[in-house]
PDB file of C-alpha atoms and ligand atoms in Angstrom:
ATOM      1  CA  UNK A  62       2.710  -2.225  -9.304  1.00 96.00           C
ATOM      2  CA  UNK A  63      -0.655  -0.370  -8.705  1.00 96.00           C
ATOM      3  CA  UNK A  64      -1.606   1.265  -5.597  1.00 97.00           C
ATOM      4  CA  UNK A  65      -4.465   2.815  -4.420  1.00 97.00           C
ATOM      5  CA  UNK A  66      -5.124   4.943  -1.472  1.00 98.00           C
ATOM      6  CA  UNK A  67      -8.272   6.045   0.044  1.00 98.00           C
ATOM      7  CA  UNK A  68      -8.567   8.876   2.940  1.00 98.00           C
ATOM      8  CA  UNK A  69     -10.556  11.951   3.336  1.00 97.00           C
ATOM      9  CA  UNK A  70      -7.525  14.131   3.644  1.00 97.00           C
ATOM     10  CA  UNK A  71      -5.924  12.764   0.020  1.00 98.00           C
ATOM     11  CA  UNK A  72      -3.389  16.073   0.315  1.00 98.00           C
ATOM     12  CA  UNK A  73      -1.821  14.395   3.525  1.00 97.00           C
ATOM     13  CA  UNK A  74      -0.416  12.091   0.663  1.00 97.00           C
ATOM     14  CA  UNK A  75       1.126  15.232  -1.578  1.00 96.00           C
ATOM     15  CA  UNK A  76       4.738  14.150  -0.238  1.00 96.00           C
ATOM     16  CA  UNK A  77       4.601  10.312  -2.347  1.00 95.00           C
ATOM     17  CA  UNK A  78       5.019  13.545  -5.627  1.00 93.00           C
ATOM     18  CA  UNK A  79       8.275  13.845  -4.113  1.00 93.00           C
ATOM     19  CA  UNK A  80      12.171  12.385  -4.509  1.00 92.00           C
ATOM     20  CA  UNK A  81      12.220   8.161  -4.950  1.00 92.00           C
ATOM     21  CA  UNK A  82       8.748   7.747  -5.153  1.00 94.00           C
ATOM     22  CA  UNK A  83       7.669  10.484  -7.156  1.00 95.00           C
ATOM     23  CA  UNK A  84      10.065   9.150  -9.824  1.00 94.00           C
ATOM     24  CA  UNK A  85       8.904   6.147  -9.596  1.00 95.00           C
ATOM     25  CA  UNK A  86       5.704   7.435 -10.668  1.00 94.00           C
ATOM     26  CA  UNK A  87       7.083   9.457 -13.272  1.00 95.00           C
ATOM     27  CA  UNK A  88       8.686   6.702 -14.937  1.00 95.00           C
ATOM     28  CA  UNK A  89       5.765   4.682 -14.835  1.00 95.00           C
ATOM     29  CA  UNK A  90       7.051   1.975 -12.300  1.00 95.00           C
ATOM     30  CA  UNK A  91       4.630   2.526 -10.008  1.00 96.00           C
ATOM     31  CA  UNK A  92       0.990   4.213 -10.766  1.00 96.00           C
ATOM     32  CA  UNK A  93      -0.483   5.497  -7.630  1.00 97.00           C
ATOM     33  CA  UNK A  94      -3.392   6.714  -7.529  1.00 96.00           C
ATOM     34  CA  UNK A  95      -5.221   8.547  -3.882  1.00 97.00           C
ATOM     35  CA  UNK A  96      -8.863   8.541  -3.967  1.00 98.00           C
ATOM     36  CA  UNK A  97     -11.245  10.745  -1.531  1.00 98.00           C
ATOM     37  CA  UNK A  98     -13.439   9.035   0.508  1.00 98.00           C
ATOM     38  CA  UNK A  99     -16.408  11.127   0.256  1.00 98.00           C
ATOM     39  CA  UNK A 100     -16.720  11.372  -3.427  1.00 98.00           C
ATOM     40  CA  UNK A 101     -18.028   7.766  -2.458  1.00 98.00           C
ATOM     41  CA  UNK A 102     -20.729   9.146  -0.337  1.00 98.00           C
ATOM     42  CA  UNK A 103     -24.563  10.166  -1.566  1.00 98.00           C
ATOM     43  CA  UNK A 104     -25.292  12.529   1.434  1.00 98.00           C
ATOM     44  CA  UNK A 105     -26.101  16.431   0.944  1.00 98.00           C
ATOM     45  CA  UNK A 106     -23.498  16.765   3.634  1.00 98.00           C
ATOM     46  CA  UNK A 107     -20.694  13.901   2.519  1.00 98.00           C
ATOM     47  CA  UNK A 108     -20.814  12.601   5.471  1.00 98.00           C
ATOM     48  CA  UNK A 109     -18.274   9.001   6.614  1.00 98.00           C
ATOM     49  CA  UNK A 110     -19.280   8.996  10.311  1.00 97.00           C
ATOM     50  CA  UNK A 111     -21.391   8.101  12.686  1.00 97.00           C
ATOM     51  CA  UNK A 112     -21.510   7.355  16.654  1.00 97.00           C
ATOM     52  CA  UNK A 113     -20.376   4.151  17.853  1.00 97.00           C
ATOM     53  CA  UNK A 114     -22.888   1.332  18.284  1.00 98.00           C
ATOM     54  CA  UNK A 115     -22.485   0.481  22.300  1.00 98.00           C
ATOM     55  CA  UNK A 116     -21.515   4.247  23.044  1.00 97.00           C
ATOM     56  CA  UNK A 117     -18.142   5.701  24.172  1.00 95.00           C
ATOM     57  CA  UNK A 118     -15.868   7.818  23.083  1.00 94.00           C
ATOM     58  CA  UNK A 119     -15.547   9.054  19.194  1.00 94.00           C
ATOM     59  CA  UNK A 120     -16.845   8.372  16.034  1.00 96.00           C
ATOM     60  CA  UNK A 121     -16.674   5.393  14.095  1.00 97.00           C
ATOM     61  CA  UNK A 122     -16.219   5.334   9.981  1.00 97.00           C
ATOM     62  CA  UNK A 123     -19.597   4.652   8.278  1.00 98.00           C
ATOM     63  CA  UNK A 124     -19.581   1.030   6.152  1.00 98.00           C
ATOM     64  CA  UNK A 125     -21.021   2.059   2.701  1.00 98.00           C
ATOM     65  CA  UNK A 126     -18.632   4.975   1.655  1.00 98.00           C
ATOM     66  CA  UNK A 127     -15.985   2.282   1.781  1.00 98.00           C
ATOM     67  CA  UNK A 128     -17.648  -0.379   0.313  1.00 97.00           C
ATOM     68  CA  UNK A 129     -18.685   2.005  -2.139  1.00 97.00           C
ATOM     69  CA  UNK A 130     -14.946   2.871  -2.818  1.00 98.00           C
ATOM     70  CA  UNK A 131     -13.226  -0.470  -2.431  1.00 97.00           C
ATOM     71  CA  UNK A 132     -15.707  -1.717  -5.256  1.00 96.00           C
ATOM     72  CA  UNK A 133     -15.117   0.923  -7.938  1.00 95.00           C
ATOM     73  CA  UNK A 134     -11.211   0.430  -7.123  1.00 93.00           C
ATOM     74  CA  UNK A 135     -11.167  -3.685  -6.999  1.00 87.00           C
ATOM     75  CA  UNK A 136     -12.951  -3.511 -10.463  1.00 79.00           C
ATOM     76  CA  UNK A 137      -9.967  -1.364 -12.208  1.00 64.00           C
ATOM     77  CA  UNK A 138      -7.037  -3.489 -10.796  1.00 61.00           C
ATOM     78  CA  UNK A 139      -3.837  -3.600 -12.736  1.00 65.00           C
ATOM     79  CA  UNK A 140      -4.566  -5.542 -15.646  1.00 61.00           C
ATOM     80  CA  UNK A 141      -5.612  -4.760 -19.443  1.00 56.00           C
ATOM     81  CA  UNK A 142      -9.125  -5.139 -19.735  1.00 60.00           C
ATOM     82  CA  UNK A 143     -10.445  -8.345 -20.737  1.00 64.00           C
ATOM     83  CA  UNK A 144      -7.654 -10.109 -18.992  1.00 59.00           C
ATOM     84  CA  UNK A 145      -8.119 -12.426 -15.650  1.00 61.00           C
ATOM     85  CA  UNK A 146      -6.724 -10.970 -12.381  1.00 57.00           C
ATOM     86  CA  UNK A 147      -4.436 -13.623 -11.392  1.00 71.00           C
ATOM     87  CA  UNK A 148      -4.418 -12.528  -7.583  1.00 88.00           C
ATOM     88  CA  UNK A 149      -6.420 -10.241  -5.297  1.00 93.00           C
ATOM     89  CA  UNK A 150      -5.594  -7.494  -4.233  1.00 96.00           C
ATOM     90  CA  UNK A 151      -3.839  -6.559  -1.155  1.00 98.00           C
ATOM     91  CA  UNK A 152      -6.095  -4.533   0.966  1.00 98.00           C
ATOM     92  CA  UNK A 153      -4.016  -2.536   3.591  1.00 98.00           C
ATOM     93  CA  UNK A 154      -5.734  -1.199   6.899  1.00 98.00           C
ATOM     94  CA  UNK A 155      -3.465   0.793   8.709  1.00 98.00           C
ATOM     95  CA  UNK A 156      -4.205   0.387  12.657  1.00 97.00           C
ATOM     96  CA  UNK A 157      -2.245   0.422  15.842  1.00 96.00           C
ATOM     97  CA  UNK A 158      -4.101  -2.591  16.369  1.00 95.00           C
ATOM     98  CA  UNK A 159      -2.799  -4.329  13.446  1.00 97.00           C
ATOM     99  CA  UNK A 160       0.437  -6.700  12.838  1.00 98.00           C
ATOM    100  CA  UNK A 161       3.537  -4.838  12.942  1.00 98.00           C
ATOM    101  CA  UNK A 162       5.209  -3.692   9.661  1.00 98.00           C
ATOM    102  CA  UNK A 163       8.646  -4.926   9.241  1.00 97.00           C
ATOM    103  CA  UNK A 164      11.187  -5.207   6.081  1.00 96.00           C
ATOM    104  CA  UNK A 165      10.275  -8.769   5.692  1.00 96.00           C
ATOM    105  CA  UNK A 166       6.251  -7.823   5.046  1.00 98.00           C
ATOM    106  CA  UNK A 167       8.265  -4.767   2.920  1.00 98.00           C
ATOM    107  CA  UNK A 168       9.534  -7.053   0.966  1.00 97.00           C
ATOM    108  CA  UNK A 169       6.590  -9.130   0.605  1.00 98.00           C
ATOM    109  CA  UNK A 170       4.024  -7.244  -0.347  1.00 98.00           C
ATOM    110  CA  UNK A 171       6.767  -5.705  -2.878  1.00 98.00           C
ATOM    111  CA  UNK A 172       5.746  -8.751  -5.187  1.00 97.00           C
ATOM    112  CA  UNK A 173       2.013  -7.843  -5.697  1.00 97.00           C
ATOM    113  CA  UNK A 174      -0.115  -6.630  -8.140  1.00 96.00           C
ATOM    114  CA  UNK A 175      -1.901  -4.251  -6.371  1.00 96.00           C
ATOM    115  CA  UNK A 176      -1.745  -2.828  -3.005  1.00 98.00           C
ATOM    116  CA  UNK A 177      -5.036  -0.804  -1.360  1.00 98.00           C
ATOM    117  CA  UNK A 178      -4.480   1.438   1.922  1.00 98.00           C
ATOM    118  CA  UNK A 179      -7.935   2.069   3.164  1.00 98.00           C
ATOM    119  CA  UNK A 180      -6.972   5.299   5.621  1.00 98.00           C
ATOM    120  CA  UNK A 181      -9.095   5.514   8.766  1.00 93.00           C
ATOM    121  CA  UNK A 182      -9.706   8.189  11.011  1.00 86.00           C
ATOM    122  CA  UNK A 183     -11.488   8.759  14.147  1.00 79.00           C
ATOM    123  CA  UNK A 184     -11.948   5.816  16.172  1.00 90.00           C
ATOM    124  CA  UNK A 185     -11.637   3.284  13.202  1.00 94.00           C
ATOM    125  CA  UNK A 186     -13.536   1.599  10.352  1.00 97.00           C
ATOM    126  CA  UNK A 187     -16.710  -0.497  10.801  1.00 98.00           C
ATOM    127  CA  UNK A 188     -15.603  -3.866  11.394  1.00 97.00           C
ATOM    128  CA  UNK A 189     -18.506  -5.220   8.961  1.00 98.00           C
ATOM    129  CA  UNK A 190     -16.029  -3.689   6.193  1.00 97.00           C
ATOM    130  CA  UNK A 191     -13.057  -5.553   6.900  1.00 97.00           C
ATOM    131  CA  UNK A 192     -15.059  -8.753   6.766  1.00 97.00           C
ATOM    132  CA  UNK A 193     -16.625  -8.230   3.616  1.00 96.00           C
ATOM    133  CA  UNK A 194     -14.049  -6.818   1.743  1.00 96.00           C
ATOM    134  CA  UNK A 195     -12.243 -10.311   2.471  1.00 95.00           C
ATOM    135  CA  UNK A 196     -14.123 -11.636  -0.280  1.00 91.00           C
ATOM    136  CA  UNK A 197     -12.217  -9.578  -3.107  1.00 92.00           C
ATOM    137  CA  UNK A 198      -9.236  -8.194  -0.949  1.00 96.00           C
ATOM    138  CA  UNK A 199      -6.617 -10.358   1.029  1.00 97.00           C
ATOM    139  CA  UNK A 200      -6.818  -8.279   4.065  1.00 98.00           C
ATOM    140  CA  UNK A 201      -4.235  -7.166   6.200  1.00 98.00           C
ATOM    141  CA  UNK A 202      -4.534  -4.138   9.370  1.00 98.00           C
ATOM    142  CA  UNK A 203      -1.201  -3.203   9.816  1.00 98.00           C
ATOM    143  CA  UNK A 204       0.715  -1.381  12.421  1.00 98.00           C
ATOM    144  CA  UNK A 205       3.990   0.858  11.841  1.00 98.00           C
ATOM    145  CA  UNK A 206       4.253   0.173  16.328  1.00 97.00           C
ATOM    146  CA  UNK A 207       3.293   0.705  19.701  1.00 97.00           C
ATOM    147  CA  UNK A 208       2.225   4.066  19.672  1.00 96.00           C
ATOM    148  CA  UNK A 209      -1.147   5.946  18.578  1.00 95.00           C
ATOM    149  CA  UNK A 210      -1.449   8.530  15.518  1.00 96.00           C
ATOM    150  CA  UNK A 211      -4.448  10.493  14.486  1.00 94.00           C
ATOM    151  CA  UNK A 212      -5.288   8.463  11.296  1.00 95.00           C
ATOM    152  CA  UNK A 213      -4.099   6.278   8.626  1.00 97.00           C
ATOM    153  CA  UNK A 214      -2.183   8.181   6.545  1.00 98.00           C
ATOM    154  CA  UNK A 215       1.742   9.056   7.811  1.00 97.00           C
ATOM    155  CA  UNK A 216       1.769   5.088   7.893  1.00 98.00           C
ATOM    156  CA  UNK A 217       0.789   4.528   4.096  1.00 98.00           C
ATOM    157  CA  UNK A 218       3.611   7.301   3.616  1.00 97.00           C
ATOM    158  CA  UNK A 219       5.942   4.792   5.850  1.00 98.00           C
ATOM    159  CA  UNK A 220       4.669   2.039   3.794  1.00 98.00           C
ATOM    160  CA  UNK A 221       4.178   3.066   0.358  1.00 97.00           C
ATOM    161  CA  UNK A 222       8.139   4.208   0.756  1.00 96.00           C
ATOM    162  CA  UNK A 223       9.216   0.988   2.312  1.00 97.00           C
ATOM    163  CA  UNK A 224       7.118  -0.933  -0.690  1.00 97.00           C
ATOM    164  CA  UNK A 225       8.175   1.311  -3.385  1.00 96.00           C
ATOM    165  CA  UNK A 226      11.690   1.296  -3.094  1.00 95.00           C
ATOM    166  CA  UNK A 227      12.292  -2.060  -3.238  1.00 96.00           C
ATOM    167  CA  UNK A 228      10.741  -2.173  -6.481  1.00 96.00           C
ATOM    168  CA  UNK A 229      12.967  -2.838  -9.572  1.00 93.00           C
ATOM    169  CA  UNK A 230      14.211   0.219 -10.783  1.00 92.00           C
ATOM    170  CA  UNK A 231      13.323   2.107  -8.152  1.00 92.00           C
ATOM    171  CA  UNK A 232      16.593   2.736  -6.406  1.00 91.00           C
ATOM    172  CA  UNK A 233      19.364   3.663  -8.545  1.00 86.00           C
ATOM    173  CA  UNK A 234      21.755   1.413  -6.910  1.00 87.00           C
ATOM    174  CA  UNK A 235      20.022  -2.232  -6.056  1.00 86.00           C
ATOM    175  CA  UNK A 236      23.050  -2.901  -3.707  1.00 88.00           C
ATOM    176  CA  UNK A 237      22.238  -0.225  -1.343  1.00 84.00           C
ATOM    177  CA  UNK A 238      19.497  -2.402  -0.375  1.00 87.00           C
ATOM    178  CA  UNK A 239      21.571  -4.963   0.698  1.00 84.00           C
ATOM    179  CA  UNK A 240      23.775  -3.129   3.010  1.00 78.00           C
ATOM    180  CA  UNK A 241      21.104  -1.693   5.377  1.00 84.00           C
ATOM    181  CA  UNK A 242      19.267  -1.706   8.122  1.00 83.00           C
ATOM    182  CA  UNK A 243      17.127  -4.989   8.823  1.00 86.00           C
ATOM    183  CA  UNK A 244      18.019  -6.290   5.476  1.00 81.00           C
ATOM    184  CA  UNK A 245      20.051  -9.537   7.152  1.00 88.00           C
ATOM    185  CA  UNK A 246      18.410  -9.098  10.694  1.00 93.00           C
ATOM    186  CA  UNK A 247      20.563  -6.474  12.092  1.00 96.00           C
ATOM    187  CA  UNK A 248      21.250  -2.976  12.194  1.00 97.00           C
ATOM    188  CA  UNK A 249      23.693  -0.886   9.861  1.00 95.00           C
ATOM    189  CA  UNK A 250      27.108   0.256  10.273  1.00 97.00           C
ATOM    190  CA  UNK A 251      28.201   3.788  11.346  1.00 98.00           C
ATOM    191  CA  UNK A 252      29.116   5.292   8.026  1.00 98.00           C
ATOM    192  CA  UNK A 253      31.733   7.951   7.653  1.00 98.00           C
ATOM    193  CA  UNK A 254      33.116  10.797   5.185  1.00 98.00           C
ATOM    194  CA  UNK A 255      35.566  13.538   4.327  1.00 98.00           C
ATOM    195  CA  UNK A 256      37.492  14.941   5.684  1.00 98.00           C
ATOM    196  CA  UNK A 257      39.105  11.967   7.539  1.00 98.00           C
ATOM    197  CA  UNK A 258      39.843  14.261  10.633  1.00 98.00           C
ATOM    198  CA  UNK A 259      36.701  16.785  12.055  1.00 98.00           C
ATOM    199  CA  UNK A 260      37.041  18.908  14.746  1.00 98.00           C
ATOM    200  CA  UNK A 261      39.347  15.858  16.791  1.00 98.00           C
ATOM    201  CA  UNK A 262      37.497  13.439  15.857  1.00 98.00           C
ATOM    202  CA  UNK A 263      39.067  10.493  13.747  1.00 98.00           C
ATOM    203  CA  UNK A 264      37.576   8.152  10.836  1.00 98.00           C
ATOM    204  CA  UNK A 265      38.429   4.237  12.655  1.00 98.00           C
ATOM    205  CA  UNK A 266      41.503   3.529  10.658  1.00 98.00           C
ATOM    206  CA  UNK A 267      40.748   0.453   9.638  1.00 98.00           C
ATOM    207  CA  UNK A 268      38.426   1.897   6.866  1.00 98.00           C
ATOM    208  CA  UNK A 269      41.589   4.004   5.851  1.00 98.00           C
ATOM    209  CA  UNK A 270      43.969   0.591   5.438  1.00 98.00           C
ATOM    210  CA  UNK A 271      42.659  -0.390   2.098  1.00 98.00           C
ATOM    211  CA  UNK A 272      42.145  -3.735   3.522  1.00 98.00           C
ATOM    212  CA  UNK A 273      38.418  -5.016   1.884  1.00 98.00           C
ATOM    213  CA  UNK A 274      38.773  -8.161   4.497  1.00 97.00           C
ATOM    214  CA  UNK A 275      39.110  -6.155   7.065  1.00 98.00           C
ATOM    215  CA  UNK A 276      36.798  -3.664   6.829  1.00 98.00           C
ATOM    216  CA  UNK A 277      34.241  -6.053   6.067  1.00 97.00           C
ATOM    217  CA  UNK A 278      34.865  -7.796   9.100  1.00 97.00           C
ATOM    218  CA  UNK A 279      35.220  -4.609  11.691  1.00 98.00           C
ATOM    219  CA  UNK A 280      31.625  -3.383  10.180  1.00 97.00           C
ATOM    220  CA  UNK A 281      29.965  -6.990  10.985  1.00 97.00           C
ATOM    221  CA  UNK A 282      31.481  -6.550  14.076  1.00 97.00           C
ATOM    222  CA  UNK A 283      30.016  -3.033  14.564  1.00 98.00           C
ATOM    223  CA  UNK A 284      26.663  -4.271  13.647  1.00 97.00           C
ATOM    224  CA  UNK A 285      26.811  -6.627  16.620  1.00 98.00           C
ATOM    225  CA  UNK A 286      27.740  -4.504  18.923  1.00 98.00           C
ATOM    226  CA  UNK A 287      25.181  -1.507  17.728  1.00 98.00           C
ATOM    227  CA  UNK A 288      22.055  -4.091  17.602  1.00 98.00           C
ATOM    228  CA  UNK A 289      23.722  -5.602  21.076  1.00 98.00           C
ATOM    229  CA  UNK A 290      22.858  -2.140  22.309  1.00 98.00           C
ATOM    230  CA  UNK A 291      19.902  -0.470  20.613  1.00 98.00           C
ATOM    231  CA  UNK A 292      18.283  -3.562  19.798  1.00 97.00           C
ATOM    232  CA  UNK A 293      19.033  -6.537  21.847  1.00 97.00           C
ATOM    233  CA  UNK A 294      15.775  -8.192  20.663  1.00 97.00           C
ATOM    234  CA  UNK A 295      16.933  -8.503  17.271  1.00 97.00           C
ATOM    235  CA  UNK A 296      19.558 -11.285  18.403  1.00 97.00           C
ATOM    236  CA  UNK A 297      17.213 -13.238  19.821  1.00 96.00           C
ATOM    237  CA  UNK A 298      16.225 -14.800  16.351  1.00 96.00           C
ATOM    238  CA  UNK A 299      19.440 -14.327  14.518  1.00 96.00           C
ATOM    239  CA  UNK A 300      20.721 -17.010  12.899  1.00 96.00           C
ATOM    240  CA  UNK A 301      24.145 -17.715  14.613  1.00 96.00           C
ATOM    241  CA  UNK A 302      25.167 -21.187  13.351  1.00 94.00           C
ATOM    242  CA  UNK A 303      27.545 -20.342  10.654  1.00 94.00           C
ATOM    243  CA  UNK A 304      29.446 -17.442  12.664  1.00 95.00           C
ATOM    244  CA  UNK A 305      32.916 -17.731  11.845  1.00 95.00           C
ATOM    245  CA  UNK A 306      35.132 -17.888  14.868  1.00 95.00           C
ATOM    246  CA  UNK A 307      36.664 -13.977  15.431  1.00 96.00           C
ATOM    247  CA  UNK A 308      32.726 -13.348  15.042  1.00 97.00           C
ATOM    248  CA  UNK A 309      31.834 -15.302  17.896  1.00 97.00           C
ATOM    249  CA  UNK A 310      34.550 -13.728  19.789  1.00 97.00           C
ATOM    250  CA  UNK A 311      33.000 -10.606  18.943  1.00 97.00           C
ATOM    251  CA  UNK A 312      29.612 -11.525  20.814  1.00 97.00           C
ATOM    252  CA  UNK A 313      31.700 -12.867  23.415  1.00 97.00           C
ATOM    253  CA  UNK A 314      33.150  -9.779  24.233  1.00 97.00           C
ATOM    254  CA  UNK A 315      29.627  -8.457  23.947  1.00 98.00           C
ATOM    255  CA  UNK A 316      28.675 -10.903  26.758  1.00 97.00           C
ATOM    256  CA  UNK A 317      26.874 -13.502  24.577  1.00 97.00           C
ATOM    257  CA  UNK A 318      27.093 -17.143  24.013  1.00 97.00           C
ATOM    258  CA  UNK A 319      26.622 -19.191  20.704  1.00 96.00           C
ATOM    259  CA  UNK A 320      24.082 -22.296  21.842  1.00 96.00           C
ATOM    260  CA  UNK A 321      22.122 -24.537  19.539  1.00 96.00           C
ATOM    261  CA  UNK A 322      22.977 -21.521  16.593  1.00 96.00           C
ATOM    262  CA  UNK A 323      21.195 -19.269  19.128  1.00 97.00           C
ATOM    263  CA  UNK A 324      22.756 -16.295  20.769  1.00 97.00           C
ATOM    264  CA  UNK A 325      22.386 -16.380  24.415  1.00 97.00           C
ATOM    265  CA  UNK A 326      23.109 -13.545  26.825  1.00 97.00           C
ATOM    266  CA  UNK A 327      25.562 -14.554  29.382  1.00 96.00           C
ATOM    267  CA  UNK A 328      23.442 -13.719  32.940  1.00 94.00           C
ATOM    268  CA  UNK A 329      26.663 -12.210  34.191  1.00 88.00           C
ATOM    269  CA  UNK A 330      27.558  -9.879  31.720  1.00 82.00           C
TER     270      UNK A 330
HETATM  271 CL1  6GU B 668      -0.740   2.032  10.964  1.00 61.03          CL
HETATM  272  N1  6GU B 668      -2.261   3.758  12.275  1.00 61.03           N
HETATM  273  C1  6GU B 668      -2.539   4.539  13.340  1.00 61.03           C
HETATM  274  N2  6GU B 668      -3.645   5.248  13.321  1.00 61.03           N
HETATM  275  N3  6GU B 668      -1.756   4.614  14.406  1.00 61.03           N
HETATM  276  C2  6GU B 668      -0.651   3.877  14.379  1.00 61.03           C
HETATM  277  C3  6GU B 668      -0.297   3.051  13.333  1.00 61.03           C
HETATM  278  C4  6GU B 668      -1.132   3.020  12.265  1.00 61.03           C
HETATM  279  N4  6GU B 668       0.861   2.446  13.610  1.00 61.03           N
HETATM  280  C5  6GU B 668       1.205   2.877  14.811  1.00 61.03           C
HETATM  281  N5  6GU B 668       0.298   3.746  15.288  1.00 61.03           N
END
């Protein structure tokens, strides 16, 4: 996979050098490459902003820096030269007003060619960009969630990780990505170590018994109850059709219902 990314501060992206994703890059599963912003201006003074039309608040990213920059980096693309580019690339915005990230858009965007993350600052990007980059970019503005930062670029970190890793031969072990967080729908397990006894405290014994059966069962069942507490929105779309009966019981005793394959919260619990 290729990815480019595009900010004025390209050393707030130093840390993708690092651990997983740095040797990715080393191994030449992933070629990343961040690209400055104002080496795609023509001004004496570099300049990528401008008030905003309408007035208020801030300053608004100038249009022809990034178009300028989006060209030169849609024209190298992944491919050999000579060859056609079968898809276009993904062009990443990263805005709190965009759709929210998740492992499932992880996952897809894990299949492309070639990912873009177009970093803005200030109050945002020219909107004229967005629209005419749609011609050579499938354009997405994404949000990590419901919360502001300064710019752009701790969520390409965020998403560059969450991309790269699930590329193949990225993470040493493929089955860690199985077992994890959001990767059926629900949260992880509470995960334990040596020594089996610390400072009073106990490991559950059923991951001491040896039993496989068993201890797959009690960590579905402490799955449940963890995404029953921290995340209660989470059941409201899991699948619950094919629950085998002591799981059912389980969100029974969590105070839910199994109707229509739905989990349903019973009002008096
Ligand atoms: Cl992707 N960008 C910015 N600037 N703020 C955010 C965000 C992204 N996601 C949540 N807040």
């Amino acid at each position: 996979m290729r990815i480019d990314v595009v900010s004025i501060f390209p050393e707030y992206l130093a840390p993708l050098e690092l651990s997983l994703i740095g040797k990715a890059r080393q191994d030449g599963l992933l070629d990343l490459n961040v690209h400055d912003l104002r080496d795609f201006t023509t001004d004496r003074h570099r300049t990528v902003d401008d008030t905003p039309y309408g007035g208020g608040a801030g300053m608004v990213m100038k249009p022809e820096p990034w178009a300028q920059a989006l060209t030169a980096i849609a024209e190298v693309g992944p491919k050999a030269p000579g060859t056609e580019a079968v898809r276009k690339p993904v062009l990443i915005v990263p805005s709190p007003a965009g759709e929210r990230f998740s492992q499932a858009i992880a996952h897809e965007l894990a299949e492309e060619e070639q990912l873009v993350f177009a970093c803005g600052r200030y109050e945002g990007i020219d909107e004229r960009v967005l629209e005419w980059a749609a011609e050579h970019f499938t354009v997405r503005p994404m949000s990590l969630g419901d919360y502001v930062l300064n710019g752009g670029e701790v969520a390409v970190l965020a998403m560059v990780e969450a991309v790269g890793r699930l590329l193949p031969g990225v993470v040493g072990n493929p089955e860690s990505l199985v077992e994890e967080s959001h990767s059926d729908g629900l949260l992880e397990y509470p995960v334990y170590t040596k020594p089996s006894s610390w400072r009073d405290r106990e490991v559950p014994a059923v991951l001491l018994s040896g039993n496989h059966g068993k201890i797959a069962q009690w960590r579905r069942h402490e799955q449940y109850r963890r995404t029953a507490e921290r995340r209660p929105d989470l059941l409201d779309v899991f699948d619950a059709g094919k629950l085998p009966r002591a799981d059912r019981t389980a969100f029974g005793e969590l105070g839910y219902d199994v109707v229509d394959g739905r989990l349903r919260r019973r009002p008096d619990a």
